[in-house]
Backbone as JSON Lines, residues from 0, in Angstrom:
{"i":0,"aa":"X","n":[95.96,-57.07,-20.35],"ca":[95.39,-55.64,-19.24],"c":[96.65,-54.82,-19.7]}
{"i":1,"aa":"X","n":[96.33,-53.5,-20.2],"ca":[97.32,-52.42,-20.4],"c":[97.34,-51.36,-19.15]}
{"i":2,"aa":"X","n":[96.35,-51.76,-18.0],"ca":[96.51,-51.0,-16.85],"c":[95.55,-49.7,-17.22]}
{"i":3,"aa":"X","n":[94.99,-49.51,-18.36],"ca":[94.11,-48.39,-18.38],"c":[92.65,-48.7,-18.17]}
{"i":4,"aa":"X","n":[92.4,-50.0,-17.92],"ca":[91.06,-50.58,-17.9],"c":[90.42,-49.84,-16.44]}
{"i":5,"aa":"X","n":[89.38,-49.36,-16.51],"ca":[88.56,-48.81,-15.02],"c":[88.12,-49.97,-14.58]}
{"i":6,"aa":"X","n":[88.2,-50.22,-13.12],"ca":[87.51,-51.13,-12.45],"c":[86.09,-50.56,-12.15]}
{"i":7,"aa":"X","n":[85.27,-51.59,-11.83],"ca":[84.02,-50.93,-11.4],"c":[83.85,-51.3,-10.16]}
{"i":8,"aa":"X","n":[84.89,-51.21,-9.31],"ca":[84.75,-51.17,-7.95],"c":[85.0,-49.79,-7.26]}
{"i":9,"aa":"X","n":[85.11,-49.68,-6.0],"ca":[85.54,-48.65,-5.32],"c":[86.97,-47.76,-5.61]}
{"i":10,"aa":"X","n":[87.15,-47.1,-6.42],"ca":[88.53,-46.64,-6.72],"c":[89.42,-46.16,-5.61]}
{"i":11,"aa":"X","n":[88.42,-45.36,-4.67],"ca":[89.16,-44.74,-3.72],"c":[89.36,-43.49,-4.05]}
{"i":12,"aa":"X","n":[90.69,-42.94,-3.9],"ca":[91.02,-41.74,-4.21],"c":[91.84,-41.72,-5.56]}
{"i":13,"aa":"X","n":[91.6,-40.9,-6.48],"ca":[92.37,-40.75,-7.87],"c":[92.3,-39.38,-8.3]}
{"i":14,"aa":"X","n":[93.41,-38.72,-8.3],"ca":[93.37,-37.4,-8.81],"c":[93.05,-37.1,-10.21]}
{"i":15,"aa":"X","n":[93.28,-38.15,-11.06],"ca":[92.58,-38.16,-12.34],"c":[91.19,-38.07,-12.47]}
{"i":16,"aa":"X","n":[90.52,-38.1,-11.33],"ca":[88.91,-37.86,-11.19],"c":[88.81,-36.44,-10.91]}
{"i":17,"aa":"X","n":[89.66,-35.42,-11.3],"ca":[89.29,-33.93,-11.19],"c":[89.78,-33.41,-12.26]}
{"i":18,"aa":"X","n":[89.36,-32.48,-12.64],"ca":[89.84,-31.47,-14.07],"c":[89.67,-30.36,-13.73]}
{"i":19,"aa":"X","n":[90.82,-29.36,-13.88],"ca":[90.76,-27.99,-13.86],"c":[90.49,-27.7,-15.21]}
{"i":20,"aa":"X","n":[89.31,-27.21,-15.49],"ca":[88.95,-26.71,-16.79],"c":[89.82,-25.44,-17.4]}
{"i":21,"aa":"X","n":[90.04,-24.68,-16.3],"ca":[90.37,-23.28,-16.54],"c":[91.96,-23.21,-16.44]}
{"i":22,"aa":"X","n":[92.55,-23.03,-17.72],"ca":[94.16,-23.09,-17.19],"c":[94.8,-22.04,-16.45]}
{"i":23,"aa":"X","n":[94.0,-21.03,-16.36],"ca":[94.36,-19.72,-15.64],"c":[94.25,-20.1,-14.29]}
{"i":24,"aa":"X","n":[93.61,-21.04,-13.76],"ca":[93.83,-21.59,-12.56],"c":[95.04,-22.27,-11.9]}
{"i":25,"aa":"X","n":[96.04,-22.9,-12.95],"ca":[96.88,-23.69,-12.8],"c":[98.02,-22.91,-11.86]}
{"i":26,"aa":"X","n":[98.57,-23.33,-10.91],"ca":[99.44,-22.59,-9.86],"c":[98.58,-21.96,-8.85]}
{"i":27,"aa":"X","n":[97.22,-21.81,-9.04],"ca":[96.63,-20.99,-7.96],"c":[95.72,-21.72,-6.97]}
{"i":28,"aa":"X","n":[95.25,-22.91,-7.66],"ca":[94.44,-23.86,-6.77],"c":[95.31,-25.05,-6.83]}
{"i":29,"aa":"X","n":[95.46,-25.63,-5.24],"ca":[96.07,-26.78,-5.06],"c":[94.96,-27.84,-4.9]}
{"i":30,"aa":"X","n":[95.27,-29.25,-5.16],"ca":[94.09,-30.14,-5.29],"c":[94.96,-31.04,-4.19]}
{"i":31,"aa":"X","n":[94.26,-30.91,-2.83],"ca":[94.66,-31.67,-1.81],"c":[94.27,-33.02,-1.76]}
{"i":32,"aa":"X","n":[92.84,-33.46,-2.32],"ca":[92.4,-34.99,-2.17],"c":[91.34,-34.99,-2.93]}
{"i":33,"aa":"X","n":[91.06,-36.22,-3.56],"ca":[90.03,-36.48,-4.44],"c":[89.6,-37.71,-3.99]}
{"i":34,"aa":"X","n":[88.44,-38.16,-3.73],"ca":[87.86,-39.61,-3.42],"c":[86.45,-39.74,-3.34]}
{"i":35,"aa":"X","n":[86.01,-41.02,-3.45],"ca":[84.83,-41.32,-3.28],"c":[84.57,-42.69,-2.47]}
{"i":36,"aa":"X","n":[83.45,-42.7,-1.89],"ca":[82.88,-43.96,-1.28],"c":[81.4,-44.31,-1.47]}
{"i":37,"aa":"X","n":[80.9,-45.5,-1.26],"ca":[79.32,-45.7,-1.12],"c":[78.93,-45.21,0.14]}
{"i":38,"aa":"X","n":[77.79,-44.55,-0.02],"ca":[77.03,-44.18,1.27],"c":[76.26,-45.16,1.66]}
{"i":39,"aa":"X","n":[75.53,-45.16,2.8],"ca":[74.73,-46.25,3.29],"c":[73.43,-46.28,2.17]}
{"i":40,"aa":"X","n":[73.03,-45.49,1.63],"ca":[72.06,-45.66,0.6],"c":[72.35,-46.01,-0.55]}
{"i":41,"aa":"X","n":[73.57,-46.5,-1.05],"ca":[74.49,-47.14,-1.79],"c":[74.57,-46.2,-2.95]}
{"i":42,"aa":"X","n":[74.38,-44.69,-2.77],"ca":[74.89,-44.1,-3.73],"c":[76.31,-43.59,-3.43]}
{"i":43,"aa":"X","n":[76.89,-43.1,-4.74],"ca":[78.25,-42.74,-4.61],"c":[78.55,-41.42,-4.16]}
{"i":44,"aa":"X","n":[79.39,-41.26,-3.16],"ca":[79.39,-40.07,-2.47],"c":[80.93,-39.63,-2.88]}
{"i":45,"aa":"X","n":[81.13,-38.44,-3.2],"ca":[82.53,-38.05,-3.91],"c":[82.99,-36.56,-3.03]}
{"i":46,"aa":"X","n":[84.08,-36.52,-2.87],"ca":[84.7,-35.38,-2.34],"c":[86.23,-34.77,-2.99]}
{"i":47,"aa":"X","n":[86.36,-33.52,-2.91],"ca":[87.67,-33.07,-3.24],"c":[88.2,-31.82,-2.12]}
{"i":48,"aa":"X","n":[89.27,-32.02,-1.76],"ca":[89.72,-30.88,-1.15],"c":[90.58,-29.97,-2.04]}
{"i":49,"aa":"X","n":[90.45,-28.68,-1.81],"ca":[91.09,-27.65,-2.7],"c":[91.52,-26.59,-1.79]}
{"i":50,"aa":"X","n":[92.6,-26.03,-2.21],"ca":[93.32,-25.24,-1.44],"c":[93.59,-23.86,-2.06]}
{"i":51,"aa":"X","n":[93.33,-22.6,-1.77],"ca":[93.74,-21.46,-2.6],"c":[95.21,-21.02,-2.35]}
{"i":52,"aa":"X","n":[96.03,-21.16,-3.32],"ca":[97.45,-20.77,-3.16],"c":[97.5,-19.46,-3.06]}
{"i":53,"aa":"X","n":[96.83,-18.47,-3.51],"ca":[97.04,-16.97,-3.5],"c":[96.37,-16.2,-2.42]}
{"i":54,"aa":"X","n":[97.01,-15.0,-2.53],"ca":[96.66,-14.03,-1.32],"c":[95.07,-13.28,-1.71]}
{"i":55,"aa":"X","n":[94.45,-13.86,-2.85],"ca":[93.24,-13.1,-3.13],"c":[92.19,-14.3,-3.04]}
{"i":56,"aa":"X","n":[91.02,-13.73,-3.2],"ca":[89.61,-14.49,-3.16],"c":[89.53,-15.17,-4.84]}
{"i":57,"aa":"X","n":[89.22,-16.19,-4.56],"ca":[89.12,-17.09,-5.57],"c":[87.67,-17.41,-5.91]}
{"i":58,"aa":"X","n":[86.77,-16.83,-6.86],"ca":[85.47,-17.37,-7.01],"c":[85.45,-18.62,-8.11]}
{"i":59,"aa":"X","n":[84.97,-19.83,-7.6],"ca":[85.25,-21.12,-8.47],"c":[83.83,-21.52,-8.78]}
{"i":60,"aa":"X","n":[83.73,-22.35,-9.87],"ca":[82.52,-22.97,-9.9],"c":[82.9,-24.61,-10.04]}
{"i":61,"aa":"X","n":[82.12,-25.36,-9.59],"ca":[82.56,-26.83,-9.56],"c":[81.23,-27.61,-10.05]}
{"i":62,"aa":"X","n":[81.28,-28.92,-10.83],"ca":[80.42,-29.68,-10.79],"c":[81.13,-31.26,-11.02]}
{"i":63,"aa":"X","n":[80.11,-32.14,-10.8],"ca":[80.38,-33.44,-10.97],"c":[79.69,-34.21,-11.83]}
{"i":64,"aa":"X","n":[80.44,-34.98,-12.79],"ca":[79.73,-35.8,-13.75],"c":[79.81,-37.32,-13.27]}
{"i":65,"aa":"X","n":[78.72,-37.94,-13.15],"ca":[78.8,-39.51,-12.75],"c":[78.52,-40.16,-13.99]}
{"i":66,"aa":"X","n":[79.47,-41.39,-13.86],"ca":[79.35,-42.38,-15.0],"c":[78.91,-43.69,-14.21]}
{"i":67,"aa":"X","n":[78.49,-44.5,-15.26],"ca":[78.04,-45.77,-14.91],"c":[79.28,-46.82,-15.27]}
{"i":68,"aa":"X","n":[78.99,-48.18,-15.25],"ca":[80.19,-48.86,-15.32],"c":[80.58,-49.25,-16.96]}
{"i":69,"aa":"X","n":[79.68,-48.73,-17.73],"ca":[79.8,-48.62,-19.24],"c":[80.68,-47.5,-19.59]}
{"i":70,"aa":"X","n":[80.77,-46.39,-18.62],"ca":[81.49,-45.17,-19.06],"c":[80.43,-44.23,-19.42]}
{"i":71,"aa":"X","n":[79.25,-44.47,-19.49],"ca":[78.26,-43.34,-19.88],"c":[77.93,-42.4,-18.89]}
{"i":72,"aa":"X","n":[77.7,-41.03,-19.1],"ca":[77.48,-40.13,-18.03],"c":[75.79,-40.4,-17.7]}
{"i":73,"aa":"X","n":[75.91,-40.12,-16.23],"ca":[74.35,-40.49,-15.82],"c":[73.62,-39.11,-15.54]}
{"i":74,"aa":"X","n":[74.59,-37.83,-15.88],"ca":[73.51,-36.85,-15.08],"c":[74.55,-35.81,-16.15]}
{"i":75,"aa":"X","n":[73.64,-34.63,-16.17],"ca":[74.25,-33.49,-16.9],"c":[74.94,-32.53,-15.7]}
{"i":76,"aa":"X","n":[76.13,-32.15,-15.53],"ca":[76.64,-31.5,-14.41],"c":[76.0,-30.12,-14.28]}
{"i":77,"aa":"X","n":[75.87,-29.68,-12.9],"ca":[75.39,-28.33,-12.86],"c":[76.71,-27.82,-12.0]}
{"i":78,"aa":"X","n":[76.9,-26.32,-12.24],"ca":[77.95,-25.82,-11.92],"c":[77.58,-25.27,-10.31]}
{"i":79,"aa":"X","n":[78.36,-25.39,-9.49],"ca":[77.93,-24.91,-8.08],"c":[78.87,-24.03,-7.8]}
{"i":80,"aa":"X","n":[78.56,-22.72,-7.15],"ca":[79.43,-21.52,-6.87],"c":[80.43,-22.11,-5.7]}
{"i":81,"aa":"X","n":[81.5,-21.83,-5.75],"ca":[82.54,-22.2,-4.4],"c":[83.39,-20.99,-4.61]}
{"i":82,"aa":"X","n":[83.61,-20.18,-3.22],"ca":[84.33,-19.26,-3.18],"c":[85.35,-19.58,-2.04]}
{"i":83,"aa":"X","n":[86.86,-19.54,-2.45],"ca":[87.89,-19.82,-1.53],"c":[88.56,-18.28,-1.05]}
{"i":84,"aa":"X","n":[88.47,-18.44,0.1],"ca":[89.24,-17.13,0.83],"c":[90.74,-17.21,0.59]}
{"i":85,"aa":"X","n":[91.44,-16.11,0.84],"ca":[93.02,-16.24,0.65],"c":[93.46,-17.27,1.36]}
{"i":86,"aa":"X","n":[94.57,-18.49,0.86],"ca":[95.07,-19.33,1.41],"c":[93.96,-20.48,2.0]}
{"i":87,"aa":"X","n":[92.8,-20.49,1.89],"ca":[91.54,-21.11,2.52],"c":[91.77,-22.65,1.81]}
{"i":88,"aa":"X","n":[91.51,-23.5,2.7],"ca":[91.18,-24.94,2.35],"c":[89.99,-25.14,2.31]}
{"i":89,"aa":"X","n":[89.22,-25.83,1.33],"ca":[87.77,-25.89,1.54],"c":[87.42,-27.43,0.83]}
{"i":90,"aa":"X","n":[86.35,-28.12,1.42],"ca":[86.09,-29.56,0.97],"c":[84.84,-29.33,-0.05]}
{"i":91,"aa":"X","n":[84.96,-30.02,-1.06],"ca":[83.78,-29.94,-1.99],"c":[83.18,-31.51,-1.94]}
{"i":92,"aa":"X","n":[81.93,-31.37,-1.55],"ca":[81.07,-32.74,-1.8],"c":[80.03,-32.69,-2.61]}
{"i":93,"aa":"X","n":[79.71,-33.89,-3.04],"ca":[78.51,-34.23,-4.07],"c":[78.35,-35.95,-3.95]}
{"i":94,"aa":"X","n":[76.95,-36.35,-4.17],"ca":[76.75,-37.46,-4.12],"c":[75.69,-37.52,-5.51]}
{"i":95,"aa":"X","n":[75.93,-38.92,-6.04],"ca":[75.19,-39.41,-7.13],"c":[73.82,-39.52,-6.73]}
{"i":96,"aa":"X","n":[72.75,-39.47,-7.75],"ca":[71.4,-39.56,-7.64],"c":[70.94,-40.96,-8.23]}
{"i":97,"aa":"X","n":[71.94,-41.95,-8.58],"ca":[71.62,-43.14,-9.13],"c":[72.91,-44.1,-8.5]}
{"i":98,"aa":"X","n":[72.27,-45.22,-8.22],"ca":[73.02,-46.55,-7.62],"c":[73.97,-47.01,-8.81]}
{"i":99,"aa":"X","n":[73.45,-46.52,-10.21],"ca":[74.45,-46.99,-11.4],"c":[75.69,-46.5,-11.25]}
{"i":100,"aa":"X","n":[75.83,-45.22,-10.46],"ca":[77.1,-44.38,-10.64],"c":[78.22,-45.24,-10.11]}
{"i":101,"aa":"X","n":[79.4,-45.58,-10.65],"ca":[80.52,-46.33,-10.32],"c":[81.65,-45.29,-10.45]}
{"i":102,"aa":"X","n":[81.98,-44.08,-11.26],"ca":[82.94,-43.48,-11.48],"c":[82.2,-41.92,-11.68]}
{"i":103,"aa":"X","n":[83.19,-41.01,-11.64],"ca":[82.93,-39.72,-11.52],"c":[84.08,-38.91,-12.0]}
{"i":104,"aa":"X","n":[83.86,-37.73,-12.48],"ca":[84.72,-36.54,-12.66],"c":[84.05,-35.41,-12.29]}
{"i":105,"aa":"X","n":[85.14,-34.73,-11.16],"ca":[84.77,-33.34,-10.72],"c":[85.57,-32.26,-11.61]}
{"i":106,"aa":"X","n":[84.58,-31.32,-12.11],"ca":[85.43,-30.14,-12.96],"c":[85.43,-28.7,-12.14]}
{"i":107,"aa":"X","n":[86.43,-28.21,-12.41],"ca":[86.48,-26.89,-11.57],"c":[87.14,-25.87,-12.66]}
{"i":108,"aa":"X","n":[86.34,-24.88,-12.48],"ca":[86.62,-23.74,-13.39],"c":[86.33,-22.25,-12.56]}
{"i":109,"aa":"X","n":[87.03,-21.07,-13.02],"ca":[86.63,-19.8,-12.66],"c":[85.68,-19.58,-12.89]}
{"i":110,"aa":"X","n":[84.82,-18.76,-11.71],"ca":[83.45,-18.44,-11.94],"c":[83.31,-17.37,-13.08]}
{"i":111,"aa":"X","n":[82.22,-17.1,-13.84],"ca":[82.09,-16.12,-14.56],"c":[82.18,-14.74,-13.83]}
{"i":112,"aa":"X","n":[82.94,-13.55,-14.37],"ca":[82.91,-12.53,-13.55],"c":[81.53,-11.55,-13.71]}
{"i":113,"aa":"X","n":[81.02,-11.81,-12.78],"ca":[79.59,-10.94,-12.72],"c":[79.67,-9.51,-12.35]}
{"i":114,"aa":"X","n":[80.67,-9.31,-12.19],"ca":[81.12,-7.75,-11.77],"c":[80.98,-6.85,-13.19]}
{"i":115,"aa":"X","n":[81.27,-7.53,-14.26],"ca":[81.76,-6.66,-15.5],"c":[80.41,-6.04,-15.81]}
{"i":116,"aa":"X","n":[80.46,-4.79,-16.27],"ca":[79.37,-4.05,-16.91],"c":[79.22,-4.1,-18.14]}
{"i":117,"aa":"X","n":[78.19,-4.98,-18.59],"ca":[78.23,-4.99,-20.29],"c":[77.21,-3.74,-20.87]}
């Protein structure tokens, strides 16, 4: 066992389950917590706590990709807008739609700038 195997049990909290896709967010967003648990309906419920470390509003988008025990993606992520006020902490939550989900990846990116006039 090289320690890289993913157990098919509840992994609890793991910062490896969150990916900041947009390098421009490095140093601007703090990841406070990442975790998952089985809900009463046996679906995987996940959460991530984020904090805006800047004095400016941050317009973000987040999505969650769920994986089965073989590591295959169970869904195509859909980006959800999340706005963090200056220095605000916010909790992101998502739940799988399949009981097959045993692992997940939450992705964070800067929202596309909709104020640009093209």
